[in-house]
């Protein structure tokens, strides 16, 4: 079923909207949650919460890209769960990825732009990167994959992935300074 048809089911408040959404994007959402949380039960709960939040959000919102919309909801819910879990124990691949990236990003109080403007900036920045560097960046900082997993999936050495990520983070910081994203 097409995304537009699924969205129309949500607007009609038809229960099968969730069924079709889960069939089409369930595996993707489970993968996102699993990479962040590294726990099957938490991941399943996060995906179920994604369906509920989607139901409560559509309408009034009408997403242009339904896969990206539910992927973002899943990711945000998983990050919230990770924060909750992290309060009890410290150990996460995604946590180390965020620590790497934190040197390239300003503190939220130092940013001149809002979340939407920053997202647009980041999308423009990533489009300017080579496909290879963009792939590494998204796998590391969006999907929370380890450097080893990225190297294995892409068929390259870990050092190549590490250096590409380092260069991309440096270009990100430079682009943010040039575009005035910092205060």
PDB file of C-alpha atoms in Angstrom:
ATOM      1  CA  UNK A   1       0.000   0.000   0.000  1.00  0.00           C
ATOM      2  CA  UNK A   2       1.259   3.477  -0.849  1.00  0.00           C
ATOM      3  CA  UNK A   3       2.157   5.979   1.858  1.00  0.00           C
ATOM      4  CA  UNK A   4      -0.571   8.367   0.748  1.00  0.00           C
ATOM      5  CA  UNK A   5      -3.179   5.621   1.138  1.00  0.00           C
ATOM      6  CA  UNK A   6      -1.931   4.769   4.625  1.00  0.00           C
ATOM      7  CA  UNK A   7      -2.048   8.449   5.603  1.00  0.00           C
ATOM      8  CA  UNK A   8      -5.624   8.692   4.329  1.00  0.00           C
ATOM      9  CA  UNK A   9      -6.524   5.716   6.547  1.00  0.00           C
ATOM     10  CA  UNK A  10      -5.129   7.645   9.515  1.00  0.00           C
ATOM     11  CA  UNK A  11      -7.199  10.682   8.591  1.00  0.00           C
ATOM     12  CA  UNK A  12     -10.311   8.485   8.427  1.00  0.00           C
ATOM     13  CA  UNK A  13      -9.247   7.007  11.818  1.00  0.00           C
ATOM     14  CA  UNK A  14      -9.365   3.509  10.322  1.00  0.00           C
ATOM     15  CA  UNK A  15      -7.735   0.904  12.573  1.00  0.00           C
ATOM     16  CA  UNK A  16      -6.102  -0.881   9.649  1.00  0.00           C
ATOM     17  CA  UNK A  17      -3.831   2.154   9.175  1.00  0.00           C
ATOM     18  CA  UNK A  18      -1.616   0.802  11.972  1.00  0.00           C
ATOM     19  CA  UNK A  19      -1.598  -2.668  10.419  1.00  0.00           C
ATOM     20  CA  UNK A  20      -0.483  -1.346   7.026  1.00  0.00           C
ATOM     21  CA  UNK A  21       2.050   0.973   8.642  1.00  0.00           C
ATOM     22  CA  UNK A  22       3.538  -1.901  10.654  1.00  0.00           C
ATOM     23  CA  UNK A  23       3.697  -4.141   7.575  1.00  0.00           C
ATOM     24  CA  UNK A  24       5.505  -1.520   5.537  1.00  0.00           C
ATOM     25  CA  UNK A  25       7.787   0.093   8.132  1.00  0.00           C
ATOM     26  CA  UNK A  26       7.858  -2.304  11.082  1.00  0.00           C
ATOM     27  CA  UNK A  27      11.204  -3.890  10.215  1.00  0.00           C
ATOM     28  CA  UNK A  28      12.830  -0.494   9.633  1.00  0.00           C
ATOM     29  CA  UNK A  29      11.543   0.886  12.946  1.00  0.00           C
ATOM     30  CA  UNK A  30      12.590  -2.272  14.800  1.00  0.00           C
ATOM     31  CA  UNK A  31      16.075  -1.973  13.297  1.00  0.00           C
ATOM     32  CA  UNK A  32      16.397   1.690  14.346  1.00  0.00           C
ATOM     33  CA  UNK A  33      15.248   0.963  17.897  1.00  0.00           C
ATOM     34  CA  UNK A  34      17.428  -2.149  18.205  1.00  0.00           C
ATOM     35  CA  UNK A  35      20.576  -0.334  17.089  1.00  0.00           C
ATOM     36  CA  UNK A  36      20.023   2.387  19.664  1.00  0.00           C
ATOM     37  CA  UNK A  37      18.760   0.325  22.582  1.00  0.00           C
ATOM     38  CA  UNK A  38      20.485  -3.033  22.029  1.00  0.00           C
ATOM     39  CA  UNK A  39      17.606  -4.727  23.862  1.00  0.00           C
ATOM     40  CA  UNK A  40      14.856  -6.647  22.078  1.00  0.00           C
ATOM     41  CA  UNK A  41      12.098  -6.004  24.621  1.00  0.00           C
ATOM     42  CA  UNK A  42      12.818  -2.281  24.831  1.00  0.00           C
ATOM     43  CA  UNK A  43      12.965  -2.124  21.033  1.00  0.00           C
ATOM     44  CA  UNK A  44       9.590  -3.843  20.634  1.00  0.00           C
ATOM     45  CA  UNK A  45       8.040  -1.506  23.186  1.00  0.00           C
ATOM     46  CA  UNK A  46       9.547   1.484  21.418  1.00  0.00           C
ATOM     47  CA  UNK A  47       8.106   0.366  18.062  1.00  0.00           C
ATOM     48  CA  UNK A  48       4.665  -0.136  19.627  1.00  0.00           C
ATOM     49  CA  UNK A  49       4.913   3.352  21.112  1.00  0.00           C
ATOM     50  CA  UNK A  50       5.796   4.591  17.610  1.00  0.00           C
ATOM     51  CA  UNK A  51       2.480   3.289  16.278  1.00  0.00           C
ATOM     52  CA  UNK A  52       0.602   4.989  19.126  1.00  0.00           C
ATOM     53  CA  UNK A  53       2.402   8.296  18.659  1.00  0.00           C
ATOM     54  CA  UNK A  54       1.819   8.134  14.895  1.00  0.00           C
ATOM     55  CA  UNK A  55      -1.887   7.530  15.546  1.00  0.00           C
ATOM     56  CA  UNK A  56      -1.981  10.550  17.864  1.00  0.00           C
ATOM     57  CA  UNK A  57      -0.010  12.757  15.442  1.00  0.00           C
ATOM     58  CA  UNK A  58      -1.748  11.987  12.132  1.00  0.00           C
ATOM     59  CA  UNK A  59      -3.996  13.991  11.899  1.00  0.00           C
ATOM     60  CA  UNK A  60      -3.382  16.908  12.167  1.00  0.00           C
ATOM     61  CA  UNK A  61       0.074  16.383  10.649  1.00  0.00           C
ATOM     62  CA  UNK A  62       0.305  15.065   7.105  1.00  0.00           C
ATOM     63  CA  UNK A  63       3.885  13.838   6.583  1.00  0.00           C
ATOM     64  CA  UNK A  64       5.450  14.062   3.145  1.00  0.00           C
ATOM     65  CA  UNK A  65       7.671  11.019   3.732  1.00  0.00           C
ATOM     66  CA  UNK A  66       5.901   8.521   5.979  1.00  0.00           C
ATOM     67  CA  UNK A  67       8.979   6.285   6.381  1.00  0.00           C
ATOM     68  CA  UNK A  68      11.108   9.194   7.555  1.00  0.00           C
ATOM     69  CA  UNK A  69       8.293  10.399   9.791  1.00  0.00           C
ATOM     70  CA  UNK A  70       7.886   7.107  11.671  1.00  0.00           C
ATOM     71  CA  UNK A  71      11.665   6.561  11.620  1.00  0.00           C
ATOM     72  CA  UNK A  72      12.162   9.886  13.393  1.00  0.00           C
ATOM     73  CA  UNK A  73       9.466   9.056  15.944  1.00  0.00           C
ATOM     74  CA  UNK A  74      11.082   5.669  16.609  1.00  0.00           C
ATOM     75  CA  UNK A  75      14.522   7.214  16.930  1.00  0.00           C
ATOM     76  CA  UNK A  76      13.326   9.902  19.342  1.00  0.00           C
ATOM     77  CA  UNK A  77      11.451   7.378  21.473  1.00  0.00           C
ATOM     78  CA  UNK A  78      14.485   5.080  21.520  1.00  0.00           C
ATOM     79  CA  UNK A  79      16.769   7.947  22.528  1.00  0.00           C
ATOM     80  CA  UNK A  80      14.372   8.846  25.346  1.00  0.00           C
ATOM     81  CA  UNK A  81      14.397   5.215  26.499  1.00  0.00           C
ATOM     82  CA  UNK A  82      18.185   5.182  26.246  1.00  0.00           C
ATOM     83  CA  UNK A  83      18.353   8.245  28.502  1.00  0.00           C
ATOM     84  CA  UNK A  84      16.106   6.474  30.975  1.00  0.00           C
ATOM     85  CA  UNK A  85      18.208   3.296  30.842  1.00  0.00           C
ATOM     86  CA  UNK A  86      21.442   5.261  30.978  1.00  0.00           C
ATOM     87  CA  UNK A  87      20.410   6.758  34.293  1.00  0.00           C
ATOM     88  CA  UNK A  88      20.768   3.231  35.670  1.00  0.00           C
ATOM     89  CA  UNK A  89      23.849   2.032  33.788  1.00  0.00           C
ATOM     90  CA  UNK A  90      26.374   3.394  31.307  1.00  0.00           C
ATOM     91  CA  UNK A  91      27.220   1.444  28.142  1.00  0.00           C
ATOM     92  CA  UNK A  92      26.084   2.219  24.621  1.00  0.00           C
ATOM     93  CA  UNK A  93      27.560   2.343  21.139  1.00  0.00           C
ATOM     94  CA  UNK A  94      25.285   5.259  20.365  1.00  0.00           C
ATOM     95  CA  UNK A  95      26.488   7.127  23.427  1.00  0.00           C
ATOM     96  CA  UNK A  96      30.077   6.925  22.183  1.00  0.00           C
ATOM     97  CA  UNK A  97      28.942   8.031  18.713  1.00  0.00           C
ATOM     98  CA  UNK A  98      27.277  11.104  20.220  1.00  0.00           C
ATOM     99  CA  UNK A  99      30.435  11.869  22.200  1.00  0.00           C
ATOM    100  CA  UNK A 100      32.391  11.827  18.904  1.00  0.00           C
ATOM    101  CA  UNK A 101      29.890  14.132  17.272  1.00  0.00           C
ATOM    102  CA  UNK A 102      29.615  16.519  20.222  1.00  0.00           C
ATOM    103  CA  UNK A 103      32.926  18.148  19.288  1.00  0.00           C
ATOM    104  CA  UNK A 104      31.421  19.175  15.952  1.00  0.00           C
ATOM    105  CA  UNK A 105      28.102  20.444  17.283  1.00  0.00           C
ATOM    106  CA  UNK A 106      27.401  23.462  19.449  1.00  0.00           C
ATOM    107  CA  UNK A 107      25.573  23.266  22.737  1.00  0.00           C
ATOM    108  CA  UNK A 108      21.875  23.884  22.117  1.00  0.00           C
ATOM    109  CA  UNK A 109      22.157  27.253  23.918  1.00  0.00           C
ATOM    110  CA  UNK A 110      24.899  28.364  21.492  1.00  0.00           C
ATOM    111  CA  UNK A 111      22.811  27.818  18.360  1.00  0.00           C
ATOM    112  CA  UNK A 112      21.204  30.697  16.533  1.00  0.00           C
ATOM    113  CA  UNK A 113      18.811  28.490  14.595  1.00  0.00           C
ATOM    114  CA  UNK A 114      15.809  26.456  15.614  1.00  0.00           C
ATOM    115  CA  UNK A 115      15.471  22.692  15.167  1.00  0.00           C
ATOM    116  CA  UNK A 116      13.802  22.922  11.732  1.00  0.00           C
ATOM    117  CA  UNK A 117      16.433  25.315  10.376  1.00  0.00           C
ATOM    118  CA  UNK A 118      19.226  23.120  11.740  1.00  0.00           C
ATOM    119  CA  UNK A 119      17.654  20.027  10.169  1.00  0.00           C
ATOM    120  CA  UNK A 120      17.523  21.818   6.799  1.00  0.00           C
ATOM    121  CA  UNK A 121      21.153  22.900   7.225  1.00  0.00           C
ATOM    122  CA  UNK A 122      22.193  19.326   8.059  1.00  0.00           C
ATOM    123  CA  UNK A 123      20.319  17.934   5.049  1.00  0.00           C
ATOM    124  CA  UNK A 124      22.048  20.454   2.751  1.00  0.00           C
ATOM    125  CA  UNK A 125      25.413  19.639   4.309  1.00  0.00           C
ATOM    126  CA  UNK A 126      24.959  15.891   3.859  1.00  0.00           C
ATOM    127  CA  UNK A 127      23.860  16.298   0.219  1.00  0.00           C
ATOM    128  CA  UNK A 128      27.211  18.022  -0.457  1.00  0.00           C
ATOM    129  CA  UNK A 129      29.174  15.040   0.884  1.00  0.00           C
ATOM    130  CA  UNK A 130      30.219  12.077  -1.207  1.00  0.00           C
ATOM    131  CA  UNK A 131      27.797   9.167  -1.153  1.00  0.00           C
ATOM    132  CA  UNK A 132      30.359   7.094   0.745  1.00  0.00           C
ATOM    133  CA  UNK A 133      30.913   9.699   3.475  1.00  0.00           C
ATOM    134  CA  UNK A 134      27.172  10.358   3.748  1.00  0.00           C
ATOM    135  CA  UNK A 135      26.545   6.621   4.140  1.00  0.00           C
ATOM    136  CA  UNK A 136      29.122   6.321   6.927  1.00  0.00           C
ATOM    137  CA  UNK A 137      27.837   9.444   8.687  1.00  0.00           C
ATOM    138  CA  UNK A 138      24.197   8.353   8.679  1.00  0.00           C
ATOM    139  CA  UNK A 139      24.988   4.807   9.721  1.00  0.00           C
ATOM    140  CA  UNK A 140      27.094   6.035  12.619  1.00  0.00           C
ATOM    141  CA  UNK A 141      25.090   8.995  13.899  1.00  0.00           C
ATOM    142  CA  UNK A 142      21.526   8.199  12.820  1.00  0.00           C
ATOM    143  CA  UNK A 143      21.379   4.416  13.061  1.00  0.00           C
ATOM    144  CA  UNK A 144      23.969   4.143  15.844  1.00  0.00           C
ATOM    145  CA  UNK A 145      26.109   1.526  14.131  1.00  0.00           C
ATOM    146  CA  UNK A 146      29.599   0.863  15.416  1.00  0.00           C
ATOM    147  CA  UNK A 147      32.609   1.599  13.218  1.00  0.00           C
ATOM    148  CA  UNK A 148      33.179  -2.165  12.973  1.00  0.00           C
ATOM    149  CA  UNK A 149      29.613  -2.770  11.736  1.00  0.00           C
ATOM    150  CA  UNK A 150      29.894  -0.003   9.144  1.00  0.00           C
ATOM    151  CA  UNK A 151      33.225  -1.326   7.882  1.00  0.00           C
ATOM    152  CA  UNK A 152      31.889  -4.867   7.642  1.00  0.00           C
ATOM    153  CA  UNK A 153      28.667  -3.842   5.843  1.00  0.00           C
ATOM    154  CA  UNK A 154      30.463  -1.520   3.427  1.00  0.00           C
ATOM    155  CA  UNK A 155      33.357  -3.887   2.770  1.00  0.00           C
ATOM    156  CA  UNK A 156      36.079  -1.437   3.834  1.00  0.00           C
ATOM    157  CA  UNK A 157      38.599  -1.203   6.631  1.00  0.00           C
ATOM    158  CA  UNK A 158      37.770   0.323   9.994  1.00  0.00           C
ATOM    159  CA  UNK A 159      40.485   2.971   9.608  1.00  0.00           C
ATOM    160  CA  UNK A 160      38.898   4.179   6.377  1.00  0.00           C
ATOM    161  CA  UNK A 161      35.548   4.596   8.138  1.00  0.00           C
ATOM    162  CA  UNK A 162      37.144   6.341  11.139  1.00  0.00           C
ATOM    163  CA  UNK A 163      39.069   8.813   8.988  1.00  0.00           C
ATOM    164  CA  UNK A 164      36.043   9.515   6.763  1.00  0.00           C
ATOM    165  CA  UNK A 165      33.907  10.206   9.840  1.00  0.00           C
ATOM    166  CA  UNK A 166      36.613  12.455  11.292  1.00  0.00           C
ATOM    167  CA  UNK A 167      36.868  14.478   8.077  1.00  0.00           C
ATOM    168  CA  UNK A 168      33.081  14.746   7.774  1.00  0.00           C
ATOM    169  CA  UNK A 169      32.749  15.959  11.377  1.00  0.00           C
ATOM    170  CA  UNK A 170      35.413  18.607  10.707  1.00  0.00           C
ATOM    171  CA  UNK A 171      33.636  19.737   7.526  1.00  0.00           C
ATOM    172  CA  UNK A 172      30.364  19.878   9.475  1.00  0.00           C
ATOM    173  CA  UNK A 173      31.865  22.144  12.115  1.00  0.00           C
ATOM    174  CA  UNK A 174      33.407  24.386   9.456  1.00  0.00           C
ATOM    175  CA  UNK A 175      30.121  24.596   7.507  1.00  0.00           C
ATOM    176  CA  UNK A 176      28.252  25.473  10.703  1.00  0.00           C
ATOM    177  CA  UNK A 177      30.672  28.303  11.412  1.00  0.00           C
ATOM    178  CA  UNK A 178      30.485  29.577   7.802  1.00  0.00           C
ATOM    179  CA  UNK A 179      26.663  29.525   7.758  1.00  0.00           C
ATOM    180  CA  UNK A 180      26.387  31.201  11.134  1.00  0.00           C
ATOM    181  CA  UNK A 181      24.770  28.335  13.010  1.00  0.00           C
ATOM    182  CA  UNK A 182      26.860  29.272  16.072  1.00  0.00           C
ATOM    183  CA  UNK A 183      26.194  32.327  18.204  1.00  0.00           C
TER     184      UNK A 183
END
